[in-house]
XYZ file of C-alpha atoms in Angstrom:
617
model
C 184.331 176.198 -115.910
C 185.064 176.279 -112.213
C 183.833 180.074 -112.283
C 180.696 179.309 -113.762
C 179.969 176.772 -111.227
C 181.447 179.273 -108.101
C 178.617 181.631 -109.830
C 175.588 179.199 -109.783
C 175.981 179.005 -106.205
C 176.749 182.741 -105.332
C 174.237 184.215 -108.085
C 171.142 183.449 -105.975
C 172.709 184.071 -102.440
C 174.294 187.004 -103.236
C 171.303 188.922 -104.975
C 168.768 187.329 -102.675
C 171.134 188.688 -99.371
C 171.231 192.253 -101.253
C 167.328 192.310 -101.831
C 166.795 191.047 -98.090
C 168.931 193.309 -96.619
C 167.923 196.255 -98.848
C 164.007 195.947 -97.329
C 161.544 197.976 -98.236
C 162.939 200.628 -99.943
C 163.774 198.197 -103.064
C 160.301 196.605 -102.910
C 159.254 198.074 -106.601
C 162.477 196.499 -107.591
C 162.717 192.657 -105.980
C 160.396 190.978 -108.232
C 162.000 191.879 -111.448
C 165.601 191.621 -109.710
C 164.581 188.175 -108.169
C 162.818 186.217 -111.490
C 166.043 187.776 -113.664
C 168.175 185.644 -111.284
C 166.631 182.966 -111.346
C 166.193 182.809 -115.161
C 170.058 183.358 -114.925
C 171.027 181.004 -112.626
C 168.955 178.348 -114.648
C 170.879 179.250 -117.596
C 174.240 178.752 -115.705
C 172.618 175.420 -114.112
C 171.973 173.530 -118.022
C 175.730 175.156 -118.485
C 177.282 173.407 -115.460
C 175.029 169.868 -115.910
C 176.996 169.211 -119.049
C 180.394 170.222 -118.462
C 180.848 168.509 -114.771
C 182.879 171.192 -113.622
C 184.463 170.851 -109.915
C 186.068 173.788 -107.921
C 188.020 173.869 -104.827
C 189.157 176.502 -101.857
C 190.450 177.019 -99.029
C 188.272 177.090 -95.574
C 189.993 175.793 -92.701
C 193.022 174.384 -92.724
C 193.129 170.806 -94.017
C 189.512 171.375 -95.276
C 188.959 172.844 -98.410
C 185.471 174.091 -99.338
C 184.640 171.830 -102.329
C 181.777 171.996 -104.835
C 181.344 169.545 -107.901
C 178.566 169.224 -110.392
C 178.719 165.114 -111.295
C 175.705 163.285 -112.683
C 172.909 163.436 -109.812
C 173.878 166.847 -108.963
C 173.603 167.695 -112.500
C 170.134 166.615 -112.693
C 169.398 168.402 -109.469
C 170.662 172.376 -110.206
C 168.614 171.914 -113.025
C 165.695 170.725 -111.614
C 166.003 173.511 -108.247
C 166.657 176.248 -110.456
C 164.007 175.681 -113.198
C 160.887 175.360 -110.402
C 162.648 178.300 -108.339
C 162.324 180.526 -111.480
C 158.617 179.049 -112.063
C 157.618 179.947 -108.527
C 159.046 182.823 -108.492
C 157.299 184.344 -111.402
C 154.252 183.109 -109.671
C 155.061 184.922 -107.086
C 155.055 188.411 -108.692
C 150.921 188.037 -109.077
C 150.606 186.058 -105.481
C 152.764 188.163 -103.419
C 151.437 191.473 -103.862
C 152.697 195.197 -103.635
C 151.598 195.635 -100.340
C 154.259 193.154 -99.080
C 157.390 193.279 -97.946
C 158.571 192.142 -101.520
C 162.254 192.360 -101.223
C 162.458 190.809 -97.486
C 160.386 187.856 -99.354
C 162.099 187.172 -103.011
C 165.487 187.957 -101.142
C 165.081 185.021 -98.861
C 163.616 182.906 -101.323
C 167.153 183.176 -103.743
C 168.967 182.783 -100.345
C 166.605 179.480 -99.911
C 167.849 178.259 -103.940
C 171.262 179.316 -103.470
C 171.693 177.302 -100.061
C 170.480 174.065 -101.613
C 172.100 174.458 -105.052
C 174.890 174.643 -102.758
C 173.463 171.520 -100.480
C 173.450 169.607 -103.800
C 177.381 170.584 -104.984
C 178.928 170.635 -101.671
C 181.496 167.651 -101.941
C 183.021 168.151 -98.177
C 181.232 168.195 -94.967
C 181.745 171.242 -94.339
C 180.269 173.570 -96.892
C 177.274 170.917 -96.534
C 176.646 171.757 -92.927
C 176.880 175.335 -93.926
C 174.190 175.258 -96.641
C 172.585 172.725 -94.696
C 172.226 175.202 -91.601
C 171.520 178.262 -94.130
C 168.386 176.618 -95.779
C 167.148 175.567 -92.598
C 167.631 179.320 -91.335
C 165.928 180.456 -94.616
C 163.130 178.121 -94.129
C 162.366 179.481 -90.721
C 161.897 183.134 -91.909
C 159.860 182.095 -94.977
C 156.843 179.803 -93.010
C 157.024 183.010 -90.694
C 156.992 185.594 -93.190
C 153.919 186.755 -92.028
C 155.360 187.045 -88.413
C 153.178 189.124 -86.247
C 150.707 186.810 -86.827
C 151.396 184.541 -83.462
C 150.313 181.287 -84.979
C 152.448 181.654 -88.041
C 155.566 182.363 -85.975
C 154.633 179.132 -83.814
C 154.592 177.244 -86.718
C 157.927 178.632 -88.014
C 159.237 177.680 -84.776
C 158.541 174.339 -84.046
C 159.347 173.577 -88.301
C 163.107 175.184 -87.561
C 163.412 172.957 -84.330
C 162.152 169.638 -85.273
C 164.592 169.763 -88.307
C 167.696 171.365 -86.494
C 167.156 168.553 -83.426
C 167.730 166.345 -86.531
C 170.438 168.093 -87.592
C 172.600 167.271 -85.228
C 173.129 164.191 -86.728
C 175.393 165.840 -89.439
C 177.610 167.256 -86.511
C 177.640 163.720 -85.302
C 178.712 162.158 -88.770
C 181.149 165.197 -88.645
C 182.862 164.458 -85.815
C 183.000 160.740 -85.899
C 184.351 160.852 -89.742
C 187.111 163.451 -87.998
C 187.912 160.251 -85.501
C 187.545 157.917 -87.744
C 190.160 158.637 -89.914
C 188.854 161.145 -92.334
C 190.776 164.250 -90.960
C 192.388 165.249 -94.616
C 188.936 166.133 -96.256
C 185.804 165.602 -95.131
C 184.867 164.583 -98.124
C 181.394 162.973 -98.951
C 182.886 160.185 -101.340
C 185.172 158.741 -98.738
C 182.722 158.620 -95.659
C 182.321 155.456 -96.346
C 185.853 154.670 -95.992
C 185.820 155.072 -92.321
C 186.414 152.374 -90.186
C 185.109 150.746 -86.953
C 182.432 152.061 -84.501
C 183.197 155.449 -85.547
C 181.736 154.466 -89.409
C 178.203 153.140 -87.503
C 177.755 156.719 -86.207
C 178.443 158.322 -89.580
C 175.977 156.035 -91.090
C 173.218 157.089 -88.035
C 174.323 160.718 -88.013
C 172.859 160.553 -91.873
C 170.113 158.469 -91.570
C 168.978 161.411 -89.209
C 169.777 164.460 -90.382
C 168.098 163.158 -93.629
C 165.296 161.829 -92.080
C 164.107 165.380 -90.165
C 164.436 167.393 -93.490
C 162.653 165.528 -95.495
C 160.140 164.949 -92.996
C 159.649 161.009 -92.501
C 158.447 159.411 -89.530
C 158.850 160.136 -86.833
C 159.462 163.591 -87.847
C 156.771 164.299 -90.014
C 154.610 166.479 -88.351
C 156.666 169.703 -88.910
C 155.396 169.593 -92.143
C 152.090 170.358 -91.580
C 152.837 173.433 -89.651
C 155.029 174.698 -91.913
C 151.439 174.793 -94.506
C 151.052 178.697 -92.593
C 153.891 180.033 -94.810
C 153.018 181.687 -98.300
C 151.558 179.224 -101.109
C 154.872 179.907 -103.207
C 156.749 179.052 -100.127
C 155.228 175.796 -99.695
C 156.098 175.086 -103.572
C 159.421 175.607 -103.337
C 159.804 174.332 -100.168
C 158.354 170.732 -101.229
C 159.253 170.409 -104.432
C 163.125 171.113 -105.351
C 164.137 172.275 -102.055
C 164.256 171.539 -98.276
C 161.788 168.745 -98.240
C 164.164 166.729 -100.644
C 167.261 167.510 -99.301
C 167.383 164.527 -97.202
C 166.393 162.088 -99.472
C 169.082 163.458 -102.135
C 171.448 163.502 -99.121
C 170.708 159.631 -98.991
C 170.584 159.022 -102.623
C 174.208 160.651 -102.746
C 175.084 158.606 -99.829
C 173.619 155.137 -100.954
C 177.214 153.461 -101.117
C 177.474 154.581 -97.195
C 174.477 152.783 -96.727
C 175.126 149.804 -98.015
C 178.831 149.539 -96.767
C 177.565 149.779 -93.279
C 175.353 146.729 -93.491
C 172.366 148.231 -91.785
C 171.445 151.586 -93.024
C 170.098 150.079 -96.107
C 167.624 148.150 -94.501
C 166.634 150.987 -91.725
C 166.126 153.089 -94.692
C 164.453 151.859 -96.927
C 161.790 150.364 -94.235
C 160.648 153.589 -93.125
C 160.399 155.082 -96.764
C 158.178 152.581 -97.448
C 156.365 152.978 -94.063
C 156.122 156.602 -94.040
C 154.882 156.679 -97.450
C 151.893 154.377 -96.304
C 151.072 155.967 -93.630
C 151.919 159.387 -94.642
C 148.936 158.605 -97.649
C 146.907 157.092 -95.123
C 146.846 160.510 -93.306
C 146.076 162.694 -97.003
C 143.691 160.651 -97.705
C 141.842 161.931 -94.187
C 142.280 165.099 -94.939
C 139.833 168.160 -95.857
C 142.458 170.990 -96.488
C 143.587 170.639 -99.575
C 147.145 172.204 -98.559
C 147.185 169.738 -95.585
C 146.289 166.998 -98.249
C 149.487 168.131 -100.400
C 151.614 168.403 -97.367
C 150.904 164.914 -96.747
C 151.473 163.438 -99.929
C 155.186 165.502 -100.333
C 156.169 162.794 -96.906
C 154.245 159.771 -98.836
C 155.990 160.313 -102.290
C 159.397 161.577 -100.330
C 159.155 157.940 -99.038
C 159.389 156.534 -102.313
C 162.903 158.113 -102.653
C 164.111 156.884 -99.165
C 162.533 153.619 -100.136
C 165.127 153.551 -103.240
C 167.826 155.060 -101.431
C 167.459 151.835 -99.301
C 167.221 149.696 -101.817
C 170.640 151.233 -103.880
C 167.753 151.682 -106.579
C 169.429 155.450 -107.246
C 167.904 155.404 -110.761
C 164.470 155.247 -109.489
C 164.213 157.920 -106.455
C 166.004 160.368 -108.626
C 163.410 159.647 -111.178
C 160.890 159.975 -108.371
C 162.533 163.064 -107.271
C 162.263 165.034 -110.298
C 159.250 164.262 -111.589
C 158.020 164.842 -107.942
C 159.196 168.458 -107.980
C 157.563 169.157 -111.559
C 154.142 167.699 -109.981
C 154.274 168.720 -106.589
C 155.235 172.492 -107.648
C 152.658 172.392 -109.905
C 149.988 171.585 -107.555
C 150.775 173.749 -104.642
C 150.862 176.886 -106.662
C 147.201 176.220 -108.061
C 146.238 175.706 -104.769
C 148.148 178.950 -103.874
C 145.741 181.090 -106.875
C 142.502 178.876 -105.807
C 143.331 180.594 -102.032
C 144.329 184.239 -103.385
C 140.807 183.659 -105.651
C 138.410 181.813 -103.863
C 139.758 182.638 -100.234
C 139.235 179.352 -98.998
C 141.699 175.917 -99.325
C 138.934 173.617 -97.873
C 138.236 170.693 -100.235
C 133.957 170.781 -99.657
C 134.328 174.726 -100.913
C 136.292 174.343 -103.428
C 133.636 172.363 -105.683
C 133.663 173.744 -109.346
C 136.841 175.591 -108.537
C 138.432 173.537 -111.672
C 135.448 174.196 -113.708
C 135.375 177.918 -113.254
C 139.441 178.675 -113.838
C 139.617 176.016 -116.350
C 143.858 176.687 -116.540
C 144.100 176.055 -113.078
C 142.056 172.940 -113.017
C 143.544 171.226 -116.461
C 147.051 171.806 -114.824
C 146.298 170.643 -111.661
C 144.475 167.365 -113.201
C 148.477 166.926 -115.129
C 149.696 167.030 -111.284
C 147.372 165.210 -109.431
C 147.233 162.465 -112.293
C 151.077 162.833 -112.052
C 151.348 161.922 -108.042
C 148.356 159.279 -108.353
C 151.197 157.166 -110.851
C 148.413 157.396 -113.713
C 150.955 156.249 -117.018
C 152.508 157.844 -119.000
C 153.414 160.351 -116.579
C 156.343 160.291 -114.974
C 155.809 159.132 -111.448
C 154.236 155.961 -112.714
C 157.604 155.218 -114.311
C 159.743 156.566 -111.523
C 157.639 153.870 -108.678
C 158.066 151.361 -111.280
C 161.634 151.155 -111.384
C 162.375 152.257 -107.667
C 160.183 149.725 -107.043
C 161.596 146.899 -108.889
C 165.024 147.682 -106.783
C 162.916 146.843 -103.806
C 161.389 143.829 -105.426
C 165.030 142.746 -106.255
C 166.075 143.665 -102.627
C 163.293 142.473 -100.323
C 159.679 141.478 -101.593
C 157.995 142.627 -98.490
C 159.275 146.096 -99.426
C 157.979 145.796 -102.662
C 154.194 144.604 -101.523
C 154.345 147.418 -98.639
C 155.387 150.670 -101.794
C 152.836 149.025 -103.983
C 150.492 149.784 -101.368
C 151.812 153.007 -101.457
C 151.299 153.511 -105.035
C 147.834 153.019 -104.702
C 147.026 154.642 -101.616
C 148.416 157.996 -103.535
C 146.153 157.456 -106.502
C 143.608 157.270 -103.881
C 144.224 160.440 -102.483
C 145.071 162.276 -105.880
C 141.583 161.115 -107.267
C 139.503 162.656 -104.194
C 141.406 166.112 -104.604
C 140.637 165.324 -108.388
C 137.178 164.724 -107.236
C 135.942 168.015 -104.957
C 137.868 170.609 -107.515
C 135.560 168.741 -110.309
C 132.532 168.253 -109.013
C 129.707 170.962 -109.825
C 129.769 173.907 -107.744
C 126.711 174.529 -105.094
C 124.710 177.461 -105.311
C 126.228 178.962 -102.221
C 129.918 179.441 -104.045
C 128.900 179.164 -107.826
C 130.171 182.700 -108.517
C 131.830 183.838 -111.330
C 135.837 184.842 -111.154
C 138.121 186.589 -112.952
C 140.305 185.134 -115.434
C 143.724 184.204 -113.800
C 146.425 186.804 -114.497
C 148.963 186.125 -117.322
C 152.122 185.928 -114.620
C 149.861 183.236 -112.580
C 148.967 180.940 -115.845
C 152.496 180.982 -117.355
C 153.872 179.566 -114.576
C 151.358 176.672 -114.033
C 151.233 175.883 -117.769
C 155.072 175.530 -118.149
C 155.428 173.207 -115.109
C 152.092 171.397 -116.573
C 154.107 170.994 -119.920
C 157.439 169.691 -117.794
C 155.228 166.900 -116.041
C 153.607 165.973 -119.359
C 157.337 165.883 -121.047
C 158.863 163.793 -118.172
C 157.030 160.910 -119.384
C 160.166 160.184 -121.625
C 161.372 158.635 -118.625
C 159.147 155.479 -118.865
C 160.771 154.864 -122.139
C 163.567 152.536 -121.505
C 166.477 154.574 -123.860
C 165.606 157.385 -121.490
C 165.918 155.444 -118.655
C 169.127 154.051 -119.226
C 170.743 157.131 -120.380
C 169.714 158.768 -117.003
C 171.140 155.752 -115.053
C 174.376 155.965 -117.572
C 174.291 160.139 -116.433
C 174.178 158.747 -112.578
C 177.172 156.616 -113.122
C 175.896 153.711 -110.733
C 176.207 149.960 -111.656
C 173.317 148.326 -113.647
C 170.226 148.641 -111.637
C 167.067 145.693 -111.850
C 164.796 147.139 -114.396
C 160.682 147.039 -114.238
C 159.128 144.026 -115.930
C 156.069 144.510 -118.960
C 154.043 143.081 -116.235
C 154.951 145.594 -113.308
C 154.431 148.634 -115.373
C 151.244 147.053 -116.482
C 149.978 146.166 -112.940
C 150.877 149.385 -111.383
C 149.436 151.143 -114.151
C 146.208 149.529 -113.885
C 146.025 149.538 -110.264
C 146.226 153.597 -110.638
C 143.696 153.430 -113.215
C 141.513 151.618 -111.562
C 141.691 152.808 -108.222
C 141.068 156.502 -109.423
C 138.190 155.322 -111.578
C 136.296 154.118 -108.470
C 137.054 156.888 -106.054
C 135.882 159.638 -109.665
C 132.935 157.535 -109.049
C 131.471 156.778 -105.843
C 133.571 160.055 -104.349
C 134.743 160.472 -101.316
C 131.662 158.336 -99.618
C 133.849 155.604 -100.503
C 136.410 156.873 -97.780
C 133.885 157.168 -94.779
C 136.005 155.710 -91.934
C 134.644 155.563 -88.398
C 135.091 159.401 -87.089
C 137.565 158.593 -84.334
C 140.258 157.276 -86.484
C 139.325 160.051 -89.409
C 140.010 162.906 -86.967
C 143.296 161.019 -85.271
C 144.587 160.456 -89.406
C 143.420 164.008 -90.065
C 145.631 165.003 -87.019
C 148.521 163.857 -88.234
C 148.663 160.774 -86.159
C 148.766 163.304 -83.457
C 152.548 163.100 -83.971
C 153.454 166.904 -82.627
C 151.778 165.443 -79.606
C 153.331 162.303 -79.158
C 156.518 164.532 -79.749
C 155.751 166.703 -76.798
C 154.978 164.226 -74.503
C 157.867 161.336 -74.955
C 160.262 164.551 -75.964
C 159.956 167.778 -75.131
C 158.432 167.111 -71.729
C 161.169 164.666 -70.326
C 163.786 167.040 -71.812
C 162.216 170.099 -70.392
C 161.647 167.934 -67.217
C 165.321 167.148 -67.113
C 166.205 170.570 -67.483
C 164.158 172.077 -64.778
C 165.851 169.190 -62.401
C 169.034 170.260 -63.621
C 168.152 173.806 -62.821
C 166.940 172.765 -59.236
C 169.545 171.102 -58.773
C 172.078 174.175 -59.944
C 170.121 176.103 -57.126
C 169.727 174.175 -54.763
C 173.133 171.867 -54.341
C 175.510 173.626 -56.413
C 174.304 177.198 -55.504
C 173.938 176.022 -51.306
C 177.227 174.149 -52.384
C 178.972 177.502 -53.705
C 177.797 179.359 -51.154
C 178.388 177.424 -47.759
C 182.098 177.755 -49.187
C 182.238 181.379 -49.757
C 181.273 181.857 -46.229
C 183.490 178.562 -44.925
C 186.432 180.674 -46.789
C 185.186 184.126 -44.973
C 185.306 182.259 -41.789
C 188.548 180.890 -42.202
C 190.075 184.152 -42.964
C 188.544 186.301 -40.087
C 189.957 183.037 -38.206
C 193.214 183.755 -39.464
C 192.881 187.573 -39.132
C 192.510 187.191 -35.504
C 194.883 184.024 -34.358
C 197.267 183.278 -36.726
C 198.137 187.294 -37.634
C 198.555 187.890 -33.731
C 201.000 185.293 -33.434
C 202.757 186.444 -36.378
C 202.425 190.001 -35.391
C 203.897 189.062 -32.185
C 207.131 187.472 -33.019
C 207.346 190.192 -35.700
C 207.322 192.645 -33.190
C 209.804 190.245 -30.578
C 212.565 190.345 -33.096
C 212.043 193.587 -33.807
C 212.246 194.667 -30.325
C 215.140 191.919 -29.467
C 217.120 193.672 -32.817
C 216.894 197.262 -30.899
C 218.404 196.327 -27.767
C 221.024 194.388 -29.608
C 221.519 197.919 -31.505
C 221.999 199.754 -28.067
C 223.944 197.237 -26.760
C 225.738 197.689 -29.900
C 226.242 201.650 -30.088
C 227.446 201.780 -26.030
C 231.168 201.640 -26.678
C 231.065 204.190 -29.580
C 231.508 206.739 -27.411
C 233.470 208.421 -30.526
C 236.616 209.694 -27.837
C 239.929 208.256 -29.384
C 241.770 207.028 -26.112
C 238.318 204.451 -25.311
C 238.452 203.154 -28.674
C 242.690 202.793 -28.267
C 241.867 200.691 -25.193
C 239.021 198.468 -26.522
C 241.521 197.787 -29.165
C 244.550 196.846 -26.641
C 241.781 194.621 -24.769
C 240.614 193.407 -27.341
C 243.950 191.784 -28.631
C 245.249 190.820 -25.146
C 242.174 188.447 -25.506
C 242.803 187.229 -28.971
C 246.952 186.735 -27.485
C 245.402 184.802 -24.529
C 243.174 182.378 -26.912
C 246.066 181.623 -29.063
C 248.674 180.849 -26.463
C 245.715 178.641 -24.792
C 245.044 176.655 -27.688
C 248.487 176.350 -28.802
């Protein structure tokens, strides 16, 4: 089975790198190419999820590339590949001939493949990889439309928000290498490692996670990344990116809760981003910008339970999330290709005249509002009795939560609903068949989720997960969140969004994202930039001067030496020279080369040597 799970992984990446590659001249081709590999990798996906296979190779040496398909990752292939293949058929209708077709359903199977990789990887390693390669693959789908300046800005600053986070994986890397987990790298035993070194795997996480799934403080890149394509910003926050860090955490819960403080940072600013994360969609007037929002509220929820060790729950959350949150981007993606407009006030009647679009988007936003029996009212239920179990300020703080996003669910409800004016009551075309299949089969997978507020269903998923026995809602917590959503839609149906006039000054600083791009740029990128351009001045003006004044100290020194300390040398070069050629004249004198000389400077020669004997005898 090992071969089947090798080919979930390569499937997508492979045929999405061919069609990329390829370009234009396979544009005819991609869409067929790319929703037949997706249909196939789902198949292979419901294969793997039952049979658990695991599979192993070599990378480096003492690292082996590892993939495994266990419980939560079992739920997850599924769940990435079955929305990929629904967007992607959307896709055919929404991204049009004119396109660059292969460039765009290439990198979105290269965007799949890297986190159905991100979701199997069971080493370090091949996470970072697919970690880096969806990241890469996020960056060219916001800025698929690229020579549009503002689109390639907001590619930009998405890719380096979430790699600044991802340095916190290198981090965990490294100190896991020094802290004693050379052999493997493997994600079970990180937290095995000891000391100091097993704080800064536990913060490397908590980061890395935290900037891909965009919770505060790095939230903002969300909202820029709204410029890509409508199908982008379905797959994107649904099955993919967006919830890579909050699986990351779920997968790494026992981390958290071995290091005695992760839990707790956790789990606090799931709860806090999802409040004011829903705060800030609930000021909004784009209904893309409203969506965005809510993906970093309802994200919270699962960082809330990863916090918590309430695993059950935020993969509950994280499913049912994908289902919903698909679902409703890619009606707002048809409203847009439609109506040509994504503003709430002009999209009145929009539900009312495409009648698919709007019953499917009432499954979704009734879905994300926690409106029972769907879903997401069971998933908060039981994430949230984890936190009730845990901490019971957590608990008040995500029920606040829960009804902030019925809030904001029920004014989206509210504008597509609400009688169209005479200025854009116009009559559309029906929807095309590849647009409403999509949308009806993800409307049909929110509606069938709600098996999961059943408790059999329940515990079988948290028997799949394999985790300990987890605190299960009480009759009157389902009943009270229930009601709550209920209720709190009911009124905001009714008076509309009147009821949500807030003084303009805070509207416009919620609508603005808490101005958190700003606030990034200014206690961030400034001081860094800052710091670099001192660090530049002072490369040119002290270690430059510095470099310099030596080069010429050292050309100095060696005319110096050129002129004194040669001449000397010359000098007694040239005395021994000259005291070697006298001693060679002196020498060739008596070789006159006449026989009866030589005879006599031999006979003087040994009278001398008779002399010195008899004397020192």
């Amino acid at each position: 089975m090992s071969a089947l799970l090798w080919a979930l992984v390569a499937l997508p990446l492979t045929v999405g790198t061919l069609l990329a590659v390829a370009g234009r001249p396979v544009d005819r081709y991609a869409p067929g190419v790319a929703v037949g590999t997706a249909v196939a990798a789902f198949g292979l996906a419901v294969t793997v999820a039952f049979e658990h296979p695991r599979a192993e190779a070599p990378l480096l040496e003492g690292l082996p590339a590892g993939l495994a398909v266990d419980g939560l990752s079992g739920l997850m292939v599924v769940t990435v590949t079955a929305v990929t293949a629904a967007v992607l058929l959307f896709s055919v209708e929404d991204i049009g001939p004119g396109e660059a077709r292969a460039r765009f359903f290439g990198l979105m199977l290269v965007f799949s493949g890297a986190m159905l990789t991100t979701v199997t990887a069971t080493t370090l390693p091949v996470l970072l990889m697919a970690w880096e390669a969806m990241g890469a693959a996020s960056w060219a789908l916001i800025g698929y439309w690229w020579r549009d300046p503002e689109r390639g800005d907001a590619a930009n600053t998405a890719f380096l928000t979430t790699r600044a986070a991802d340095l916190g994986l290198y981090l965990a890397a490294g100190a896991a290498l020094a802290g004693g987990q050379a052999g493997s790298l493997a994600l079970d035993e990180l937290p095995d490692t000891t000391g100091a070194w097993s704080a800064l795997v536990t913060a490397g996480v908590i980061a890395a996670a935290f900037g891909k799934s965009a919770q505060l403080p790095f939230s903002f890149w969300l909202s820029r990344a709204m410029q890509g394509p409508s199908p982008v910003s379905a797959l994107l926050h649904s099955a993919t990116m967006v919830v890579a860090g909050a699986y990351l955490l779920l997968r790494l819960e026992p981390l958290l809760a071995q290091s005695g403080w992760g839990g707790h940072v956790v789990a606090w600013t799931g709860a806090l981003t999802a409040v004011v994360l829903g705060l800030v969609a609930v000021a909004q007037t784009d209904l893309k910008q409203l969506l965005a929002a809510s993906t970093c509220a309802q994200i919270g929820f699962m960082v809330l339970a990863a916090g918590t060790g309430a695993v059950t729950g935020g993969t509950l959350q994280l499913i049912a999330h994908a289902a919903a949150k698909s679902l409703a981007f890619l009606v707002a993606g048809a409203w847009l290709t439609t109506l040509g407009t994504k503003a709430l006030p002009a999209l009145r009647g929009a539900a009312r005249r495409h009648r698919t679009a709007g019953i499917t988007f009432s499954v979704a936003a009734l879905a994300l509002a926690g409106v029972p029996p769907l879903a997401l009212w069971a998933a908060k239920d039981v994430l949230l009795a984890g936190a009730l179990e845990d901490n019971a300020a957590l608990y008040v703080t995500g029920s606040a939560a829960a009804v902030i996003s019925a809030v904001y669910s029920a004014k989206a409800l509210w504008f597509v609903w609400q009688p169209a004016s005479a200025t854009n009551d116009r009559t559309q075309e029906p929807l095309p068949y590849a647009t409403r299949l999509p949308l009806v089969t993800l409307a049909v997978a929110c509606a069938a989720l709600t098996v999961t507020s059943f408790p059999p269903v329940r515990d079988a998923v948290e028997r799949v997960l394999g985790g300990g026995t987890q605190p299960a809602p009480q009759a009157w917590e389902f009943a009270l969140s229930g009601a709550l959503a209920v209720a709190v839609s009911a009124v905001v149906w009714i008076r509309g969004p009147q009821l949500l006039t807030v003084p303009g000054r805070i509207t416009a600083w919620a609508s603005d994202w808490l101005r958190l791009e700003n606030a990034a740029r200014t206690f961030l990128v400034r001081p860094v930039v800052r710091l670099t351009d001192a660090l530049a001045a002072f490369d040119d003006r002290v270690l430059d001067r510095a470099v310099e004044g030596t080069a010429r100290g050292s050309v100095r020194l060696a005319q110096w030496t050129n002129g004194q300390v040669e001449r000397i040398v010359d000098g007694s070069v040239e005395g021994v020279a000259g005291g070697a050629r006298a001693l060679g004249r002196w020498a060739r004198r008596p070789q006159t080369g006449q026989l009866h000389q030589y005879l006599a400077q031999a006979v003087a020669a040994f009278t001398v040597l008779a002399v010195v004997l008899v004397l020192v005898r």
